[in-house]
Amino acid sequence: MTVPAQVHASFDGPMVMIGFGSIGRGTLPLILRHIAIDPAQITVIEPLSDFAPILADHGIAHVPLALTPENLEPTLTALFPNGRGMVVNLSVDVDSIEIMLLCQHLGVMYLDTVIEPWPGFYFDSPLPNKDRTNYPLREKVRGLGKNYVGGPTSISCCGANPGMVSWLLKEAMLHLAADMGQPIIAPQSRAGWASLMQSLGIKGVHVAERDTQISARPRPAGVFVNTWSVDGLLSEGYQPAELGWGTHEKRLPANGHAFDDGAGYAIWIDRAGADTRVRSWCPDVGPQFGYVVTHNEALSISDYYTVWQGDKAAFRPTCHYAYHPCPDAILSLHEINGSGQLPREKHILTSDEIVSGGDDLGVLIYGHAKGALWYGSRLSNDRARALAPYQNATGMQVTSSVLAAIVWAIENPNAGFVEADEMDHALCLGVQRPYLGRIEAHYTDWTPLSHRINRFAEDGDATDPWQFVNFLAV
Ligand code: NAD
């Protein structure tokens, strides 16, 4: 199984990739396969030299540097002498917002997969928990974006999730509309998509993922094993749990708090996301637990799909991540939740180490007349390995999203600050579909109240299964 080397776009300016970790290594071959670009135009800024031979093999320049608040501006300015080009930020520990602003001043396009701060925000921070959430980070990006309307395209948070799941959500809604006998006309505006969601009777959206990839080697105690950035999962997993908050919700969960500034489309829970479980559903296994790890899409989707009547939200869906990581990552989280100590060693499973499993990543849209619909990508590691080098199933879903975002940016170079919800979902999924395995739709009559081994005293609301308090398992 190979993907035809269809060229989706041409790019003749400098392209700078920041970070050459699991996602950077997987993205590079897709860029070289699908974008007409001279490899001599590409530079990778990455402090580690472990994978430098891959860059040398392709004739790509390597700047072996850790970006800091002091060296960021001179380093990037020197790499973009002509006021055009693109930054593809796939690093940890480099402040996304600072790069976004610098790119606007340099006249350069930008994209990332997460709003990343400088070190000191996620751990050992003096900030109260409320301020360590993603809400203030996203509000800052959205606020700054208003100053750069029509500026060089600057895509915030566009990997698989956040990212691709926003495109899958639109496809899922059109699928549901067709199955409900409604005319399938894709709305052309944000307000149109929001009223379509309201008219479909959707109450909420889980970004529902199950990663089943396993290695033949048992996980050694003390080693945090994952299928993508261990640093990334630790950072977001130990931010407070956070979710977009729907208008159908009757009450906050225990330790839940509203934000008192901005449009107020989200809430946070005073508990680590990697220790906050919800009941959810994925096609491989059916009912499952997922973690409410905070993610930009939980905020952007609830914000994007709000139906406004004046300054009042007449409709808004609840939205959050319900993430079942790979078995070794579950064990790793269990270990550090118990020990209260960060791991002594970190390891990302490569496609060659993984002996079976894959990643089911999609949206579970619930509360409508047909119950719940899961719609998403079902990709095995075996298939991912055959499709492109240097990545497992999880990586493939992310890197193909980054490729799609690069193509969209090249076609829309002056879009200013955007998120995945605001991009052309059909174009983007068209680019990445060959890499997503099977895209499947599954209806289920499952609800968070329906599967229990014995009944115990628990907070909940028997009058409406789709209340968040029924999903939350404490
Ligand atoms: P990784 O940990 O494998 O790689 C991160 C790389 O950044 C490392 O190679 C590291 O050396 C480099 N780096 C660290 N500090 C740096 C600095 N100061 N300057 C330049 N480079 C620096 O992570 P990954 O799995 O490749 O993920 C990359 C990013 O993508 C992470 O932020 C992660 O959270 C994000 N991500 C997003 C999604 C999504 O779907 N949206 C999915 C996976 C990963």
mmCIF file of N, CA, C and O and ligand atoms in Angstrom, residues 18-24 45-48 65-67 90-94 113-114 116 159-162 228-229 232 348 398, ligand 1:
data_model
loop_
_atom_site.group_PDB
_atom_site.id
_atom_site.type_symbol
_atom_site.label_atom_id
_atom_site.label_comp_id
_atom_site.label_asym_id
_atom_site.label_seq_id
_atom_site.Cartn_x
_atom_site.Cartn_y
_atom_site.Cartn_z
ATOM 1 N N ILE A 18 10.556 23.847 13.197
ATOM 2 C CA ILE A 18 11.124 23.924 14.553
ATOM 3 C C ILE A 18 10.737 22.643 15.278
ATOM 4 O O ILE A 18 9.563 22.331 15.428
ATOM 5 N N GLY A 19 11.739 21.873 15.715
ATOM 6 C CA GLY A 19 11.495 20.594 16.387
ATOM 7 C C GLY A 19 11.485 19.458 15.379
ATOM 8 O O GLY A 19 10.805 19.511 14.351
ATOM 9 N N PHE A 20 12.316 18.444 15.664
ATOM 10 C CA PHE A 20 12.375 17.272 14.781
ATOM 11 C C PHE A 20 12.197 16.023 15.636
ATOM 12 O O PHE A 20 12.992 15.103 15.658
ATOM 13 N N GLY A 21 11.087 16.036 16.392
ATOM 14 C CA GLY A 21 10.734 14.882 17.218
ATOM 15 C C GLY A 21 9.872 13.929 16.422
ATOM 16 O O GLY A 21 9.978 13.852 15.192
ATOM 17 N N SER A 22 8.984 13.184 17.103
ATOM 18 C CA SER A 22 8.229 12.141 16.400
ATOM 19 C C SER A 22 7.358 12.745 15.296
ATOM 20 O O SER A 22 7.217 12.147 14.217
ATOM 21 N N ILE A 23 6.803 13.926 15.524
ATOM 22 C CA ILE A 23 5.913 14.519 14.511
ATOM 23 C C ILE A 23 6.728 15.184 13.403
ATOM 24 O O ILE A 23 6.408 15.039 12.209
ATOM 25 N N GLY A 24 7.794 15.864 13.757
ATOM 26 C CA GLY A 24 8.639 16.482 12.731
ATOM 27 C C GLY A 24 9.212 15.442 11.777
ATOM 28 O O GLY A 24 9.188 15.621 10.548
ATOM 29 N N ILE A 45 15.311 23.474 12.853
ATOM 30 C CA ILE A 45 15.934 23.910 14.112
ATOM 31 C C ILE A 45 15.592 22.858 15.160
ATOM 32 O O ILE A 45 14.420 22.663 15.501
ATOM 33 N N GLU A 46 16.598 22.155 15.633
ATOM 34 C CA GLU A 46 16.368 21.063 16.593
ATOM 35 C C GLU A 46 17.638 20.889 17.414
ATOM 36 O O GLU A 46 18.715 20.648 16.859
ATOM 37 N N PRO A 47 17.525 21.009 18.750
ATOM 38 C CA PRO A 47 18.741 20.930 19.573
ATOM 39 C C PRO A 47 19.417 19.571 19.548
ATOM 40 O O PRO A 47 20.637 19.496 19.670
ATOM 41 N N LEU A 48 18.640 18.492 19.384
ATOM 42 C CA LEU A 48 19.242 17.155 19.418
ATOM 43 C C LEU A 48 19.787 16.786 18.039
ATOM 44 O O LEU A 48 19.233 17.192 17.016
ATOM 45 N N LEU A 65 20.078 23.882 17.656
ATOM 46 C CA LEU A 65 19.905 24.961 18.632
ATOM 47 C C LEU A 65 18.593 24.769 19.386
ATOM 48 O O LEU A 65 17.575 24.403 18.791
ATOM 49 N N ALA A 66 18.614 25.041 20.692
ATOM 50 C CA ALA A 66 17.366 25.143 21.465
ATOM 51 C C ALA A 66 16.947 26.607 21.445
ATOM 52 O O ALA A 66 17.713 27.479 21.885
ATOM 53 N N LEU A 67 15.788 26.898 20.898
ATOM 54 C CA LEU A 67 15.326 28.284 20.860
ATOM 55 C C LEU A 67 15.011 28.754 22.277
ATOM 56 O O LEU A 67 14.498 27.987 23.110
ATOM 57 N N LEU A 90 6.872 22.392 15.282
ATOM 58 C CA LEU A 90 6.524 21.070 15.816
ATOM 59 C C LEU A 90 7.399 20.758 17.026
ATOM 60 O O LEU A 90 7.860 19.632 17.217
ATOM 61 N N SER A 91 7.629 21.778 17.831
ATOM 62 C CA SER A 91 8.522 21.627 18.986
ATOM 63 C C SER A 91 7.719 21.629 20.280
ATOM 64 O O SER A 91 6.516 21.893 20.294
ATOM 65 N N VAL A 92 8.394 21.334 21.368
ATOM 66 C CA VAL A 92 7.876 21.616 22.709
ATOM 67 C C VAL A 92 8.744 22.740 23.287
ATOM 68 O O VAL A 92 9.833 23.010 22.789
ATOM 69 N N ASP A 93 8.225 23.400 24.318
ATOM 70 C CA ASP A 93 9.018 24.374 25.083
ATOM 71 C C ASP A 93 9.434 25.617 24.306
ATOM 72 O O ASP A 93 10.424 26.276 24.670
ATOM 73 N N VAL A 94 8.749 25.936 23.214
ATOM 74 C CA VAL A 94 9.021 27.189 22.505
ATOM 75 C C VAL A 94 7.687 27.930 22.405
ATOM 76 O O VAL A 94 6.686 27.338 21.986
ATOM 77 N N THR A 113 0.762 22.894 16.160
ATOM 78 C CA THR A 113 -0.236 21.868 16.501
ATOM 79 C C THR A 113 -0.751 22.032 17.922
ATOM 80 O O THR A 113 -1.587 21.249 18.378
ATOM 81 N N VAL A 114 -0.213 23.015 18.629
ATOM 82 C CA VAL A 114 -0.600 23.267 20.017
ATOM 83 C C VAL A 114 -0.108 24.668 20.354
ATOM 84 O O VAL A 114 0.861 25.139 19.752
ATOM 85 N N GLU A 116 1.984 26.370 22.550
ATOM 86 C CA GLU A 116 3.009 25.954 23.502
ATOM 87 C C GLU A 116 3.608 27.200 24.163
ATOM 88 O O GLU A 116 3.916 28.168 23.480
ATOM 89 N N GLY A 159 -2.958 19.855 14.336
ATOM 90 C CA GLY A 159 -2.500 18.476 14.145
ATOM 91 C C GLY A 159 -3.739 17.624 13.932
ATOM 92 O O GLY A 159 -4.674 18.025 13.226
ATOM 93 N N ALA A 160 -3.758 16.446 14.566
ATOM 94 C CA ALA A 160 -4.944 15.593 14.447
ATOM 95 C C ALA A 160 -6.028 16.070 15.401
ATOM 96 O O ALA A 160 -7.184 16.241 15.017
ATOM 97 N N ASN A 161 -5.650 16.218 16.672
ATOM 98 C CA ASN A 161 -6.537 16.900 17.607
ATOM 99 C C ASN A 161 -5.695 17.626 18.628
ATOM 100 O O ASN A 161 -4.946 16.991 19.354
ATOM 101 N N PRO A 162 -5.804 18.947 18.644
ATOM 102 C CA PRO A 162 -6.637 19.770 17.783
ATOM 103 C C PRO A 162 -6.205 19.713 16.319
ATOM 104 O O PRO A 162 -5.040 19.516 16.023
ATOM 105 N N TRP A 228 3.379 9.200 21.098
ATOM 106 C CA TRP A 228 3.769 10.531 20.599
ATOM 107 C C TRP A 228 4.447 11.245 21.766
ATOM 108 O O TRP A 228 4.743 10.594 22.766
ATOM 109 N N SER A 229 4.677 12.531 21.658
ATOM 110 C CA SER A 229 5.497 13.245 22.634
ATOM 111 C C SER A 229 5.128 12.938 24.079
ATOM 112 O O SER A 229 4.023 13.262 24.537
ATOM 113 N N GLY A 232 4.756 16.284 25.649
ATOM 114 C CA GLY A 232 3.463 16.889 25.293
ATOM 115 C C GLY A 232 2.337 16.340 26.155
ATOM 116 O O GLY A 232 1.511 17.089 26.681
ATOM 117 N N ILE A 348 9.201 7.072 23.192
ATOM 118 C CA ILE A 348 8.102 7.092 22.208
ATOM 119 C C ILE A 348 8.225 5.835 21.351
ATOM 120 O O ILE A 348 9.285 5.574 20.752
ATOM 121 N N VAL A 398 -1.489 12.666 12.763
ATOM 122 C CA VAL A 398 -1.063 14.043 13.047
ATOM 123 C C VAL A 398 -0.313 14.636 11.857
ATOM 124 O O VAL A 398 -0.592 15.745 11.400
HETATM 125 P P1 NAD B 1 8.676 15.225 20.641
HETATM 126 O O1 NAD B 1 8.794 15.361 22.104
HETATM 127 O O2 NAD B 1 8.941 13.923 19.995
HETATM 128 O O3 NAD B 1 9.577 16.308 19.903
HETATM 129 C C1 NAD B 1 9.645 17.645 20.300
HETATM 130 C C2 NAD B 1 10.964 18.180 19.769
HETATM 131 O O4 NAD B 1 11.099 19.555 20.154
HETATM 132 C C3 NAD B 1 12.151 17.417 20.360
HETATM 133 O O5 NAD B 1 12.912 16.820 19.331
HETATM 134 C C4 NAD B 1 12.908 18.477 21.122
HETATM 135 O O6 NAD B 1 14.309 18.285 21.114
HETATM 136 C C5 NAD B 1 12.479 19.749 20.398
HETATM 137 N N1 NAD B 1 12.708 20.916 21.250
HETATM 138 C C6 NAD B 1 12.658 20.952 22.604
HETATM 139 N N2 NAD B 1 12.993 22.191 23.033
HETATM 140 C C7 NAD B 1 13.264 22.927 21.924
HETATM 141 C C8 NAD B 1 13.676 24.266 21.733
HETATM 142 N N3 NAD B 1 13.846 25.095 22.775
HETATM 143 N N4 NAD B 1 13.897 24.696 20.465
HETATM 144 C C9 NAD B 1 13.683 23.862 19.409
HETATM 145 N N5 NAD B 1 13.294 22.571 19.536
HETATM 146 C C10 NAD B 1 13.074 22.117 20.787
HETATM 147 O O7 NAD B 1 7.203 15.751 20.271
HETATM 148 P P2 NAD B 1 6.305 15.332 19.033
HETATM 149 O O8 NAD B 1 5.591 14.067 19.320
HETATM 150 O O9 NAD B 1 7.124 15.467 17.801
HETATM 151 O O10 NAD B 1 5.238 16.524 19.098
HETATM 152 C C11 NAD B 1 5.629 17.812 18.680
HETATM 153 C C12 NAD B 1 4.578 18.820 19.132
HETATM 154 O O11 NAD B 1 3.345 18.494 18.532
HETATM 155 C C13 NAD B 1 4.326 18.810 20.646
HETATM 156 O O12 NAD B 1 4.100 20.129 21.071
HETATM 157 C C14 NAD B 1 3.069 18.018 20.799
HETATM 158 O O13 NAD B 1 2.323 18.368 21.951
HETATM 159 C C15 NAD B 1 2.333 18.389 19.534
HETATM 160 N N6 NAD B 1 1.389 17.361 19.088
HETATM 161 C C16 NAD B 1 0.176 17.761 18.661
HETATM 162 C C17 NAD B 1 -0.716 16.823 18.200
HETATM 163 C C18 NAD B 1 -2.045 17.231 17.663
HETATM 164 O O14 NAD B 1 -2.759 16.348 17.187
HETATM 165 N N7 NAD B 1 -2.433 18.486 17.672
HETATM 166 C C19 NAD B 1 -0.393 15.467 18.222
HETATM 167 C C20 NAD B 1 0.881 15.090 18.635
HETATM 168 C C21 NAD B 1 1.770 16.057 19.049
#
